[in-house]
Amino acid sequence: MSQSDSYYRQILAILRCIILGREVWLYGSRANGSSYEASDVDLVSFPEERGNDEPLRTGRGDELDLQLQLKAAFQESHIPLFVDILSWMVIPESFHQS
């Protein structure tokens, strides 16, 4: 296992502990293969899916709290990569089109 694989496993472990089954996408240079050793890890998380008649459990404030928890967890980890995670609910609409 490479060092990068070890970092990715640690990132996944943090995500699994905090976001519990949400969909998360990798984007940016690490997703398109143009990254270099010091590139950050860009992630976006999506709110939980619910049935059509059932509202989402989380609101905008909850999403911000979740982001703060994740940022703190990544900063406290021993992963030597900057992990930037955004929530689909709080990013600008223009990003949704990308």
mmCIF file of C-alpha atoms in Angstrom:
data_model
loop_
_atom_site.group_PDB
_atom_site.id
_atom_site.type_symbol
_atom_site.label_atom_id
_atom_site.label_comp_id
_atom_site.label_asym_id
_atom_site.label_seq_id
_atom_site.Cartn_x
_atom_site.Cartn_y
_atom_site.Cartn_z
ATOM 1 C CA MET A 1 0.000 0.000 0.000
ATOM 2 C CA SER A 2 1.356 3.414 -0.962
ATOM 3 C CA GLN A 3 1.527 6.384 1.393
ATOM 4 C CA SER A 4 -1.273 8.063 -0.601
ATOM 5 C CA ASP A 5 -3.474 4.994 -0.140
ATOM 6 C CA SER A 6 -2.886 5.216 3.601
ATOM 7 C CA TYR A 7 -3.959 8.869 3.613
ATOM 8 C CA TYR A 8 -7.076 8.084 1.593
ATOM 9 C CA ARG A 9 -7.998 5.303 4.013
ATOM 10 C CA GLN A 10 -7.650 7.739 6.920
ATOM 11 C CA ILE A 11 -9.792 10.320 5.113
ATOM 12 C CA LEU A 12 -12.474 7.691 4.474
ATOM 13 C CA ALA A 13 -12.405 6.603 8.114
ATOM 14 C CA ILE A 14 -12.994 10.191 9.270
ATOM 15 C CA LEU A 15 -15.814 10.644 6.758
ATOM 16 C CA ARG A 16 -17.501 7.397 7.826
ATOM 17 C CA CYS A 17 -17.390 8.396 11.496
ATOM 18 C CA ILE A 18 -18.863 11.846 11.004
ATOM 19 C CA ILE A 19 -21.148 11.859 7.990
ATOM 20 C CA LEU A 20 -22.594 8.359 8.287
ATOM 21 C CA GLY A 21 -23.415 7.156 4.809
ATOM 22 C CA ARG A 22 -23.784 10.418 2.927
ATOM 23 C CA GLU A 23 -22.604 10.584 -0.638
ATOM 24 C CA VAL A 24 -19.252 12.370 -0.997
ATOM 25 C CA TRP A 25 -17.564 13.259 -4.275
ATOM 26 C CA LEU A 26 -13.903 13.920 -4.935
ATOM 27 C CA TYR A 27 -13.319 16.754 -7.397
ATOM 28 C CA GLY A 28 -10.450 18.925 -8.557
ATOM 29 C CA SER A 29 -6.917 17.896 -9.424
ATOM 30 C CA ARG A 30 -6.936 14.640 -7.441
ATOM 31 C CA ALA A 31 -10.096 13.562 -9.260
ATOM 32 C CA ASN A 32 -8.919 14.438 -12.761
ATOM 33 C CA GLY A 33 -5.363 13.136 -12.391
ATOM 34 C CA SER A 34 -3.544 16.467 -12.577
ATOM 35 C CA SER A 35 -2.527 16.565 -8.906
ATOM 36 C CA TYR A 36 0.969 16.703 -7.514
ATOM 37 C CA GLU A 37 2.237 15.596 -4.109
ATOM 38 C CA ALA A 38 1.160 18.761 -2.254
ATOM 39 C CA SER A 39 -2.262 19.102 -3.917
ATOM 40 C CA ASP A 40 -5.200 19.411 -1.575
ATOM 41 C CA VAL A 41 -8.058 16.932 -1.464
ATOM 42 C CA ASP A 42 -11.305 18.568 -2.614
ATOM 43 C CA LEU A 43 -14.536 16.925 -1.467
ATOM 44 C CA VAL A 44 -18.224 17.811 -1.600
ATOM 45 C CA SER A 45 -20.850 16.100 0.572
ATOM 46 C CA PHE A 46 -24.522 15.743 -0.249
ATOM 47 C CA PRO A 47 -27.417 15.749 2.235
ATOM 48 C CA GLU A 48 -29.089 12.493 3.109
ATOM 49 C CA GLU A 49 -31.682 11.314 0.622
ATOM 50 C CA ARG A 50 -35.206 10.946 1.913
ATOM 51 C CA GLY A 51 -38.487 9.844 0.396
ATOM 52 C CA ASN A 52 -40.409 12.455 -1.595
ATOM 53 C CA ASP A 53 -42.804 13.173 1.277
ATOM 54 C CA GLU A 54 -40.149 13.205 4.002
ATOM 55 C CA PRO A 55 -38.074 16.350 4.569
ATOM 56 C CA LEU A 56 -34.306 16.299 4.800
ATOM 57 C CA ARG A 57 -33.115 15.852 8.358
ATOM 58 C CA THR A 58 -30.522 18.572 8.134
ATOM 59 C CA GLY A 59 -30.971 22.245 7.503
ATOM 60 C CA ARG A 60 -28.434 24.849 6.485
ATOM 61 C CA GLY A 61 -27.227 25.375 10.082
ATOM 62 C CA ASP A 62 -26.738 21.643 10.558
ATOM 63 C CA GLU A 63 -24.696 21.522 7.366
ATOM 64 C CA LEU A 64 -22.386 24.245 8.645
ATOM 65 C CA ASP A 65 -21.961 22.412 11.966
ATOM 66 C CA LEU A 66 -21.128 19.234 10.070
ATOM 67 C CA GLN A 67 -18.536 21.069 7.991
ATOM 68 C CA LEU A 68 -16.917 22.487 11.119
ATOM 69 C CA GLN A 69 -16.734 19.001 12.665
ATOM 70 C CA LEU A 70 -15.116 17.601 9.541
ATOM 71 C CA LYS A 71 -12.618 20.441 9.211
ATOM 72 C CA ALA A 72 -11.624 20.005 12.862
ATOM 73 C CA ALA A 73 -11.245 16.237 12.454
ATOM 74 C CA PHE A 74 -9.024 16.630 9.393
ATOM 75 C CA GLN A 75 -6.908 19.299 11.099
ATOM 76 C CA GLU A 76 -6.427 17.063 14.157
ATOM 77 C CA SER A 77 -5.514 14.035 12.046
ATOM 78 C CA HIS A 78 -1.966 13.181 11.067
ATOM 79 C CA ILE A 79 -2.800 13.387 7.381
ATOM 80 C CA PRO A 80 -0.236 15.734 5.777
ATOM 81 C CA LEU A 81 -2.699 16.841 3.098
ATOM 82 C CA PHE A 82 -5.118 19.741 3.239
ATOM 83 C CA VAL A 83 -8.630 18.294 2.974
ATOM 84 C CA ASP A 84 -11.251 20.802 1.862
ATOM 85 C CA ILE A 85 -14.823 19.584 2.211
ATOM 86 C CA LEU A 86 -17.841 21.578 1.128
ATOM 87 C CA SER A 87 -21.532 20.859 1.557
ATOM 88 C CA TRP A 88 -23.713 20.850 -1.547
ATOM 89 C CA MET A 89 -26.367 22.762 0.424
ATOM 90 C CA VAL A 90 -24.145 25.739 1.236
ATOM 91 C CA ILE A 91 -22.056 26.180 -1.904
ATOM 92 C CA PRO A 92 -23.068 28.767 -4.522
ATOM 93 C CA GLU A 93 -25.606 27.704 -7.132
ATOM 94 C CA SER A 94 -23.026 28.384 -9.871
ATOM 95 C CA PHE A 95 -20.934 25.488 -8.522
ATOM 96 C CA HIS A 96 -23.900 23.121 -8.986
ATOM 97 C CA GLN A 97 -23.673 23.659 -12.741
ATOM 98 C CA SER A 98 -19.993 22.630 -12.936
#
